[in-house]
């Protein structure tokens, strides 16, 4: 079970052959790599599933390979325009997940030097169009782990700063805590060729442009997002997991988050978050064992607003009224008041 969706394996992948599975999108959510939080966000799973399908189908029309087969209706995969009710299950092609081996000094990725195909690339690519309040870039700059020149800037950025060109970050995917890498490090641990790195970067920029164009129709800003890749049986790159949702992207409207960043803002004001941050600094691998408290639930009003964000966002991006909720702008106005932003 994942923190936000479950996987049912229909056919197990092998080194030579892909498998088949179904993502069951839940109403669970996670922030700060904690795993399942105490609340469930009603119909969030269906909203994410529908949005993911919407963008996968758009990308397929652009000729971009993905692992998406369709939404499950009547126990068979179907396209978005073939279903009449919200769906929360997506059928996908499965590849192998090759776990790096933990070592005293970190992780051993040597198996990626010999494996050739049909596996998840152990990286997460993050694209950034701006640097909103709460972006991890500011923390890394403060800690000296990043320099402005590393992201194409000649100055220390301000929160909310728009970037002239998107920047592409890359991090580990299969470690206890995501760790940012240089592109050279990422290429080395994943066993990628120069051409494969170039293709990954080109695809991420295309995904970014597509999502940006879609959400700008609604007056939303597309601040950043993440993308994952795998190799199929022939070592062709394909997009995997899910993309274009408020969990994978950071959308804002006039500075107000239209994503799970709203929940992050809420939790950053709690003692639990301070304990999480301290634990991660103490032990990057076993930090969760050091956190003695549990995250508190969202307030009832905050929970309802976050539910509305997901549902209205899905309605308005896909252009179909899947959920009976107020317009997105109305929900955002109430959220601004609740978070005192």
mmCIF file of C-alpha atoms in Angstrom:
data_model
loop_
_atom_site.group_PDB
_atom_site.id
_atom_site.type_symbol
_atom_site.label_atom_id
_atom_site.label_comp_id
_atom_site.label_asym_id
_atom_site.label_seq_id
_atom_site.Cartn_x
_atom_site.Cartn_y
_atom_site.Cartn_z
ATOM 1 C CA UNK A 1 0.000 0.000 0.000
ATOM 2 C CA UNK A 2 1.309 3.434 -0.905
ATOM 3 C CA UNK A 3 0.571 6.556 1.073
ATOM 4 C CA UNK A 4 -2.020 7.794 -1.437
ATOM 5 C CA UNK A 5 -2.786 4.923 -3.800
ATOM 6 C CA UNK A 6 -2.723 1.141 -3.783
ATOM 7 C CA UNK A 7 -1.444 -1.164 -6.496
ATOM 8 C CA UNK A 8 -3.178 -4.384 -7.489
ATOM 9 C CA UNK A 9 -0.905 -6.572 -9.611
ATOM 10 C CA UNK A 10 -2.778 -8.404 -12.375
ATOM 11 C CA UNK A 11 0.332 -9.673 -14.161
ATOM 12 C CA UNK A 12 3.734 -9.491 -12.514
ATOM 13 C CA UNK A 13 6.554 -7.939 -14.576
ATOM 14 C CA UNK A 14 9.658 -9.984 -15.335
ATOM 15 C CA UNK A 15 13.060 -8.938 -16.701
ATOM 16 C CA UNK A 16 11.801 -9.725 -20.219
ATOM 17 C CA UNK A 17 8.123 -8.828 -20.056
ATOM 18 C CA UNK A 18 6.060 -5.981 -18.643
ATOM 19 C CA UNK A 19 3.223 -6.660 -16.264
ATOM 20 C CA UNK A 20 -0.206 -5.196 -15.809
ATOM 21 C CA UNK A 21 -1.716 -3.610 -12.742
ATOM 22 C CA UNK A 22 -4.271 -1.223 -11.362
ATOM 23 C CA UNK A 23 -3.772 1.886 -9.287
ATOM 24 C CA UNK A 24 -6.565 2.280 -6.761
ATOM 25 C CA UNK A 25 -6.542 5.953 -5.855
ATOM 26 C CA UNK A 26 -7.440 6.474 -2.219
ATOM 27 C CA UNK A 27 -8.603 9.465 -0.233
ATOM 28 C CA UNK A 28 -5.441 9.251 1.861
ATOM 29 C CA UNK A 29 -2.762 11.891 1.528
ATOM 30 C CA UNK A 30 0.809 12.446 2.624
ATOM 31 C CA UNK A 31 2.970 15.490 3.334
ATOM 32 C CA UNK A 32 6.683 15.771 4.154
ATOM 33 C CA UNK A 33 7.257 12.061 3.310
ATOM 34 C CA UNK A 34 5.343 11.092 6.474
ATOM 35 C CA UNK A 35 3.018 8.594 4.859
ATOM 36 C CA UNK A 36 -0.687 8.400 5.612
ATOM 37 C CA UNK A 37 -2.018 11.439 7.458
ATOM 38 C CA UNK A 38 -4.885 11.196 9.978
ATOM 39 C CA UNK A 39 -7.605 12.595 7.693
ATOM 40 C CA UNK A 40 -9.070 11.227 4.498
ATOM 41 C CA UNK A 41 -9.973 13.812 1.845
ATOM 42 C CA UNK A 42 -13.358 12.833 0.393
ATOM 43 C CA UNK A 43 -13.287 11.936 -3.338
ATOM 44 C CA UNK A 44 -9.693 13.082 -3.642
ATOM 45 C CA UNK A 45 -8.754 9.702 -5.100
ATOM 46 C CA UNK A 46 -11.291 9.944 -7.893
ATOM 47 C CA UNK A 47 -10.271 13.530 -8.664
ATOM 48 C CA UNK A 48 -6.600 12.548 -8.959
ATOM 49 C CA UNK A 49 -7.418 9.501 -11.063
ATOM 50 C CA UNK A 50 -9.515 11.517 -13.520
ATOM 51 C CA UNK A 51 -6.910 14.274 -13.798
ATOM 52 C CA UNK A 52 -4.112 11.771 -14.332
ATOM 53 C CA UNK A 53 -6.114 10.091 -17.095
ATOM 54 C CA UNK A 54 -6.854 13.453 -18.696
ATOM 55 C CA UNK A 55 -3.177 14.349 -19.010
ATOM 56 C CA UNK A 56 -2.014 10.864 -20.010
ATOM 57 C CA UNK A 57 -4.527 10.890 -22.855
ATOM 58 C CA UNK A 58 -3.388 14.360 -23.940
ATOM 59 C CA UNK A 59 0.231 13.174 -23.954
ATOM 60 C CA UNK A 60 -0.607 10.052 -25.939
ATOM 61 C CA UNK A 61 -2.089 12.270 -28.653
ATOM 62 C CA UNK A 62 1.244 14.106 -28.723
ATOM 63 C CA UNK A 63 3.067 10.818 -29.251
ATOM 64 C CA UNK A 64 4.568 10.573 -25.763
ATOM 65 C CA UNK A 65 4.730 6.960 -24.482
ATOM 66 C CA UNK A 66 3.151 6.333 -21.067
ATOM 67 C CA UNK A 67 2.208 3.321 -18.982
ATOM 68 C CA UNK A 68 -1.488 4.276 -19.063
ATOM 69 C CA UNK A 69 -4.049 1.784 -20.391
ATOM 70 C CA UNK A 70 -7.229 3.481 -19.209
ATOM 71 C CA UNK A 71 -9.706 3.998 -16.393
ATOM 72 C CA UNK A 72 -11.391 0.872 -15.112
ATOM 73 C CA UNK A 73 -15.113 0.745 -15.890
ATOM 74 C CA UNK A 74 -17.045 -2.533 -15.772
ATOM 75 C CA UNK A 75 -13.731 -4.237 -14.997
ATOM 76 C CA UNK A 76 -12.165 -3.135 -18.298
ATOM 77 C CA UNK A 77 -9.919 -0.175 -19.176
ATOM 78 C CA UNK A 78 -11.776 2.696 -20.849
ATOM 79 C CA UNK A 79 -10.893 6.182 -22.011
ATOM 80 C CA UNK A 80 -12.106 9.264 -20.183
ATOM 81 C CA UNK A 81 -14.825 10.092 -22.701
ATOM 82 C CA UNK A 82 -16.208 6.559 -22.410
ATOM 83 C CA UNK A 83 -17.178 6.818 -18.745
ATOM 84 C CA UNK A 84 -20.072 8.698 -17.197
ATOM 85 C CA UNK A 85 -19.239 8.540 -13.492
ATOM 86 C CA UNK A 86 -16.078 9.402 -11.528
ATOM 87 C CA UNK A 87 -13.564 6.554 -11.573
ATOM 88 C CA UNK A 88 -10.907 5.883 -8.987
ATOM 89 C CA UNK A 89 -9.058 2.978 -10.609
ATOM 90 C CA UNK A 90 -6.516 3.237 -13.434
ATOM 91 C CA UNK A 91 -5.028 0.310 -15.349
ATOM 92 C CA UNK A 92 -1.334 0.616 -16.193
ATOM 93 C CA UNK A 93 1.641 -1.253 -17.587
ATOM 94 C CA UNK A 94 3.910 -2.467 -14.800
ATOM 95 C CA UNK A 95 7.691 -2.575 -14.721
ATOM 96 C CA UNK A 96 10.090 -3.901 -12.127
ATOM 97 C CA UNK A 97 11.107 -1.769 -9.138
ATOM 98 C CA UNK A 98 14.781 -2.436 -8.399
ATOM 99 C CA UNK A 99 15.577 -1.255 -4.890
ATOM 100 C CA UNK A 100 19.060 0.188 -4.266
ATOM 101 C CA UNK A 101 20.846 -1.453 -1.344
ATOM 102 C CA UNK A 102 21.256 0.659 1.828
ATOM 103 C CA UNK A 103 24.884 0.940 2.939
ATOM 104 C CA UNK A 104 26.679 2.618 5.819
ATOM 105 C CA UNK A 105 27.421 5.595 3.595
ATOM 106 C CA UNK A 106 24.141 5.793 1.703
ATOM 107 C CA UNK A 107 22.878 3.502 -1.060
ATOM 108 C CA UNK A 108 24.437 1.138 -3.589
ATOM 109 C CA UNK A 109 22.996 1.560 -7.100
ATOM 110 C CA UNK A 110 25.383 -0.802 -8.877
ATOM 111 C CA UNK A 111 22.571 -3.069 -10.138
ATOM 112 C CA UNK A 112 21.508 -0.271 -12.511
ATOM 113 C CA UNK A 113 24.789 -0.651 -14.377
ATOM 114 C CA UNK A 114 23.866 -4.177 -15.494
ATOM 115 C CA UNK A 115 20.059 -4.138 -15.765
ATOM 116 C CA UNK A 116 18.985 -3.063 -19.229
ATOM 117 C CA UNK A 117 15.206 -2.818 -19.485
ATOM 118 C CA UNK A 118 11.745 -3.056 -17.980
ATOM 119 C CA UNK A 119 12.336 -1.180 -14.727
ATOM 120 C CA UNK A 120 11.478 2.035 -12.929
ATOM 121 C CA UNK A 121 14.198 4.657 -13.244
ATOM 122 C CA UNK A 122 15.059 5.473 -9.598
ATOM 123 C CA UNK A 123 14.746 9.230 -10.077
ATOM 124 C CA UNK A 124 12.125 11.912 -9.720
ATOM 125 C CA UNK A 125 12.410 14.925 -12.018
ATOM 126 C CA UNK A 126 11.089 18.221 -10.687
ATOM 127 C CA UNK A 127 10.428 21.129 -13.029
ATOM 128 C CA UNK A 128 10.137 24.650 -11.652
ATOM 129 C CA UNK A 129 8.519 27.612 -13.396
ATOM 130 C CA UNK A 130 8.739 29.845 -10.344
ATOM 131 C CA UNK A 131 9.872 29.731 -6.739
ATOM 132 C CA UNK A 132 6.782 30.062 -4.539
ATOM 133 C CA UNK A 133 6.837 30.422 -0.779
ATOM 134 C CA UNK A 134 7.620 26.984 0.629
ATOM 135 C CA UNK A 135 9.704 25.810 -2.327
ATOM 136 C CA UNK A 136 12.504 23.505 -1.191
ATOM 137 C CA UNK A 137 14.900 25.634 -3.250
ATOM 138 C CA UNK A 138 14.963 28.322 -0.538
ATOM 139 C CA UNK A 139 15.891 25.843 2.171
ATOM 140 C CA UNK A 140 18.681 24.393 0.026
ATOM 141 C CA UNK A 141 19.998 27.879 -0.740
ATOM 142 C CA UNK A 142 20.002 28.809 2.958
ATOM 143 C CA UNK A 143 21.827 25.604 3.872
ATOM 144 C CA UNK A 144 24.440 26.123 1.160
ATOM 145 C CA UNK A 145 23.424 22.971 -0.711
ATOM 146 C CA UNK A 146 22.561 25.060 -3.751
ATOM 147 C CA UNK A 147 23.891 28.282 -5.262
ATOM 148 C CA UNK A 148 21.801 30.769 -7.279
ATOM 149 C CA UNK A 149 24.062 30.107 -10.268
ATOM 150 C CA UNK A 150 23.107 26.409 -10.109
ATOM 151 C CA UNK A 151 19.584 27.381 -11.157
ATOM 152 C CA UNK A 152 20.568 30.033 -13.667
ATOM 153 C CA UNK A 153 20.200 33.059 -11.375
ATOM 154 C CA UNK A 154 22.673 35.842 -10.636
ATOM 155 C CA UNK A 155 20.954 36.780 -7.355
ATOM 156 C CA UNK A 156 19.296 35.219 -4.325
ATOM 157 C CA UNK A 157 15.643 34.766 -5.359
ATOM 158 C CA UNK A 158 12.606 36.123 -3.557
ATOM 159 C CA UNK A 159 9.569 33.948 -2.722
ATOM 160 C CA UNK A 160 7.158 34.113 -5.641
ATOM 161 C CA UNK A 161 9.847 34.898 -8.195
ATOM 162 C CA UNK A 162 9.022 33.799 -11.738
ATOM 163 C CA UNK A 163 11.816 32.115 -13.657
ATOM 164 C CA UNK A 164 12.718 33.234 -17.165
ATOM 165 C CA UNK A 165 13.163 29.575 -18.129
ATOM 166 C CA UNK A 166 12.025 26.437 -16.292
ATOM 167 C CA UNK A 167 14.694 24.730 -14.236
ATOM 168 C CA UNK A 168 14.897 20.962 -13.902
ATOM 169 C CA UNK A 169 15.844 19.411 -10.586
ATOM 170 C CA UNK A 170 16.378 15.711 -10.040
ATOM 171 C CA UNK A 171 16.193 13.645 -6.868
ATOM 172 C CA UNK A 172 16.311 10.055 -5.740
ATOM 173 C CA UNK A 173 13.038 8.143 -5.753
ATOM 174 C CA UNK A 174 13.619 4.926 -3.808
ATOM 175 C CA UNK A 175 15.513 6.114 -0.728
ATOM 176 C CA UNK A 176 13.991 6.651 2.726
ATOM 177 C CA UNK A 177 14.116 10.416 2.135
ATOM 178 C CA UNK A 178 14.302 12.015 -1.304
ATOM 179 C CA UNK A 179 17.797 13.379 -1.928
ATOM 180 C CA UNK A 180 18.569 16.038 -4.528
ATOM 181 C CA UNK A 181 21.261 15.163 -7.042
ATOM 182 C CA UNK A 182 23.225 16.853 -9.765
ATOM 183 C CA UNK A 183 22.308 15.618 -13.237
ATOM 184 C CA UNK A 184 25.731 13.984 -13.436
ATOM 185 C CA UNK A 185 25.049 12.037 -10.216
ATOM 186 C CA UNK A 186 21.575 11.093 -11.429
ATOM 187 C CA UNK A 187 22.937 9.808 -14.725
ATOM 188 C CA UNK A 188 25.559 7.753 -12.931
ATOM 189 C CA UNK A 189 23.344 6.040 -10.353
ATOM 190 C CA UNK A 190 20.593 5.234 -12.879
ATOM 191 C CA UNK A 191 22.988 4.033 -15.577
ATOM 192 C CA UNK A 192 21.652 6.468 -18.186
ATOM 193 C CA UNK A 193 23.288 7.470 -21.460
ATOM 194 C CA UNK A 194 23.726 11.108 -22.465
ATOM 195 C CA UNK A 195 20.949 10.691 -25.022
ATOM 196 C CA UNK A 196 18.577 9.208 -22.430
ATOM 197 C CA UNK A 197 19.183 12.126 -20.071
ATOM 198 C CA UNK A 198 18.511 14.532 -22.921
ATOM 199 C CA UNK A 199 15.303 12.710 -23.841
ATOM 200 C CA UNK A 200 14.101 12.750 -20.223
ATOM 201 C CA UNK A 201 14.693 16.486 -19.975
ATOM 202 C CA UNK A 202 12.933 17.178 -23.285
ATOM 203 C CA UNK A 203 9.915 15.124 -22.221
ATOM 204 C CA UNK A 204 9.686 16.861 -18.852
ATOM 205 C CA UNK A 205 9.668 20.259 -20.555
ATOM 206 C CA UNK A 206 6.908 19.074 -22.895
ATOM 207 C CA UNK A 207 4.839 17.812 -19.938
ATOM 208 C CA UNK A 208 5.395 21.132 -18.203
ATOM 209 C CA UNK A 209 4.207 23.115 -21.232
ATOM 210 C CA UNK A 210 1.092 20.982 -21.635
ATOM 211 C CA UNK A 211 0.009 21.262 -18.007
ATOM 212 C CA UNK A 212 0.806 24.984 -17.932
ATOM 213 C CA UNK A 213 -1.356 25.652 -20.997
ATOM 214 C CA UNK A 214 -4.246 23.659 -19.543
ATOM 215 C CA UNK A 215 -4.326 25.312 -16.116
ATOM 216 C CA UNK A 216 -3.692 28.842 -17.366
ATOM 217 C CA UNK A 217 -7.132 28.636 -19.009
ATOM 218 C CA UNK A 218 -8.521 28.687 -15.463
ATOM 219 C CA UNK A 219 -6.341 31.563 -14.312
ATOM 220 C CA UNK A 220 -4.049 29.226 -12.375
ATOM 221 C CA UNK A 221 -0.283 29.505 -12.206
ATOM 222 C CA UNK A 222 1.698 26.301 -12.619
ATOM 223 C CA UNK A 223 4.582 26.745 -10.197
ATOM 224 C CA UNK A 224 6.261 23.338 -10.306
ATOM 225 C CA UNK A 225 5.637 19.625 -10.590
ATOM 226 C CA UNK A 226 7.234 16.208 -10.733
ATOM 227 C CA UNK A 227 7.539 13.452 -13.308
ATOM 228 C CA UNK A 228 8.691 9.822 -13.159
ATOM 229 C CA UNK A 229 10.009 7.541 -15.890
ATOM 230 C CA UNK A 230 10.617 3.879 -16.604
ATOM 231 C CA UNK A 231 12.153 1.786 -19.354
ATOM 232 C CA UNK A 232 9.898 -0.662 -21.179
ATOM 233 C CA UNK A 233 11.013 -4.087 -22.439
ATOM 234 C CA UNK A 234 12.968 -2.492 -25.303
ATOM 235 C CA UNK A 235 14.523 0.188 -23.075
ATOM 236 C CA UNK A 236 12.249 2.867 -24.484
ATOM 237 C CA UNK A 237 11.450 5.673 -22.063
ATOM 238 C CA UNK A 238 7.876 6.042 -20.882
ATOM 239 C CA UNK A 239 6.104 8.227 -18.344
ATOM 240 C CA UNK A 240 4.829 6.384 -15.276
ATOM 241 C CA UNK A 241 3.032 6.910 -11.979
ATOM 242 C CA UNK A 242 0.650 9.866 -12.467
ATOM 243 C CA UNK A 243 1.112 13.523 -13.394
ATOM 244 C CA UNK A 244 -0.755 16.799 -13.743
ATOM 245 C CA UNK A 245 -2.640 16.495 -10.455
ATOM 246 C CA UNK A 246 -2.661 18.782 -7.393
ATOM 247 C CA UNK A 247 -0.485 16.178 -5.645
ATOM 248 C CA UNK A 248 2.164 16.046 -8.380
ATOM 249 C CA UNK A 249 2.019 19.754 -9.235
ATOM 250 C CA UNK A 250 1.901 23.018 -7.359
ATOM 251 C CA UNK A 251 -0.888 25.199 -8.748
ATOM 252 C CA UNK A 252 -1.688 28.627 -7.328
ATOM 253 C CA UNK A 253 -4.304 31.299 -7.873
ATOM 254 C CA UNK A 254 -3.129 34.790 -6.968
ATOM 255 C CA UNK A 255 -0.610 33.233 -4.596
ATOM 256 C CA UNK A 256 -3.082 30.835 -2.935
ATOM 257 C CA UNK A 257 -2.157 27.145 -3.261
ATOM 258 C CA UNK A 258 -4.474 24.939 -5.297
ATOM 259 C CA UNK A 259 -2.728 21.729 -4.318
ATOM 260 C CA UNK A 260 -1.813 19.797 -1.220
ATOM 261 C CA UNK A 261 0.522 22.699 -0.468
ATOM 262 C CA UNK A 262 -2.533 24.109 1.346
ATOM 263 C CA UNK A 263 -2.256 21.212 3.796
ATOM 264 C CA UNK A 264 1.516 21.705 4.034
ATOM 265 C CA UNK A 265 0.982 25.349 5.034
ATOM 266 C CA UNK A 266 -1.466 24.229 7.707
ATOM 267 C CA UNK A 267 0.963 21.654 9.103
ATOM 268 C CA UNK A 268 4.041 23.893 9.003
ATOM 269 C CA UNK A 269 2.390 25.801 11.847
ATOM 270 C CA UNK A 270 2.267 22.733 14.115
ATOM 271 C CA UNK A 271 4.788 21.428 16.681
ATOM 272 C CA UNK A 272 4.677 18.079 14.860
ATOM 273 C CA UNK A 273 6.276 19.631 11.771
ATOM 274 C CA UNK A 274 9.119 21.114 13.811
ATOM 275 C CA UNK A 275 9.783 17.663 15.257
ATOM 276 C CA UNK A 276 9.819 16.131 11.764
ATOM 277 C CA UNK A 277 12.333 18.705 10.538
ATOM 278 C CA UNK A 278 14.626 18.122 13.513
ATOM 279 C CA UNK A 279 14.456 14.335 13.065
ATOM 280 C CA UNK A 280 15.368 14.542 9.364
ATOM 281 C CA UNK A 281 18.465 16.556 10.228
ATOM 282 C CA UNK A 282 19.456 13.984 12.845
ATOM 283 C CA UNK A 283 19.024 10.842 10.700
ATOM 284 C CA UNK A 284 18.041 11.073 7.028
ATOM 285 C CA UNK A 285 17.237 7.352 6.780
ATOM 286 C CA UNK A 286 15.497 6.555 10.084
ATOM 287 C CA UNK A 287 14.088 9.969 10.910
ATOM 288 C CA UNK A 288 10.505 8.795 11.294
ATOM 289 C CA UNK A 289 11.452 6.563 14.225
ATOM 290 C CA UNK A 290 12.693 9.671 16.043
ATOM 291 C CA UNK A 291 9.390 11.549 15.774
ATOM 292 C CA UNK A 292 7.468 10.896 18.992
ATOM 293 C CA UNK A 293 4.299 12.857 18.224
ATOM 294 C CA UNK A 294 1.652 12.196 15.579
ATOM 295 C CA UNK A 295 0.299 14.749 13.118
ATOM 296 C CA UNK A 296 -2.960 16.334 14.287
ATOM 297 C CA UNK A 297 -6.039 16.146 12.035
ATOM 298 C CA UNK A 298 -7.022 19.076 9.870
ATOM 299 C CA UNK A 299 -9.691 21.371 11.280
ATOM 300 C CA UNK A 300 -13.202 20.533 9.941
ATOM 301 C CA UNK A 301 -13.286 23.746 7.885
ATOM 302 C CA UNK A 302 -9.826 23.140 6.452
ATOM 303 C CA UNK A 303 -10.705 19.553 5.571
ATOM 304 C CA UNK A 304 -13.811 20.655 3.660
ATOM 305 C CA UNK A 305 -11.871 23.312 1.763
ATOM 306 C CA UNK A 306 -9.108 20.902 0.746
ATOM 307 C CA UNK A 307 -11.751 18.434 -0.459
ATOM 308 C CA UNK A 308 -13.335 21.200 -2.513
ATOM 309 C CA UNK A 309 -9.981 22.179 -4.003
ATOM 310 C CA UNK A 310 -9.379 18.716 -5.426
ATOM 311 C CA UNK A 311 -12.908 18.239 -6.717
ATOM 312 C CA UNK A 312 -13.313 21.687 -8.284
ATOM 313 C CA UNK A 313 -9.839 21.521 -9.804
ATOM 314 C CA UNK A 314 -10.777 18.235 -11.486
ATOM 315 C CA UNK A 315 -14.088 19.606 -12.761
ATOM 316 C CA UNK A 316 -12.561 22.709 -14.272
ATOM 317 C CA UNK A 317 -9.409 21.248 -15.822
ATOM 318 C CA UNK A 318 -11.240 18.344 -17.475
ATOM 319 C CA UNK A 319 -14.210 20.506 -18.442
ATOM 320 C CA UNK A 320 -16.745 18.087 -16.931
ATOM 321 C CA UNK A 321 -18.791 18.377 -13.750
ATOM 322 C CA UNK A 322 -17.809 15.168 -12.007
ATOM 323 C CA UNK A 323 -18.418 16.562 -8.503
ATOM 324 C CA UNK A 324 -21.048 18.880 -7.015
ATOM 325 C CA UNK A 325 -18.895 21.598 -5.482
ATOM 326 C CA UNK A 326 -18.737 25.408 -5.654
ATOM 327 C CA UNK A 327 -16.545 27.036 -8.319
ATOM 328 C CA UNK A 328 -12.815 26.849 -7.705
ATOM 329 C CA UNK A 329 -12.466 30.610 -7.231
ATOM 330 C CA UNK A 330 -15.042 30.604 -4.435
ATOM 331 C CA UNK A 331 -13.212 27.815 -2.621
ATOM 332 C CA UNK A 332 -9.907 29.656 -3.016
ATOM 333 C CA UNK A 333 -11.393 32.821 -1.490
ATOM 334 C CA UNK A 334 -12.504 30.859 1.576
ATOM 335 C CA UNK A 335 -9.139 29.119 1.805
ATOM 336 C CA UNK A 336 -7.333 32.464 1.810
ATOM 337 C CA UNK A 337 -9.422 33.520 4.793
ATOM 338 C CA UNK A 338 -8.927 30.235 6.640
ATOM 339 C CA UNK A 339 -5.131 30.270 6.250
ATOM 340 C CA UNK A 340 -4.966 34.046 6.778
ATOM 341 C CA UNK A 341 -2.902 34.490 3.632
#
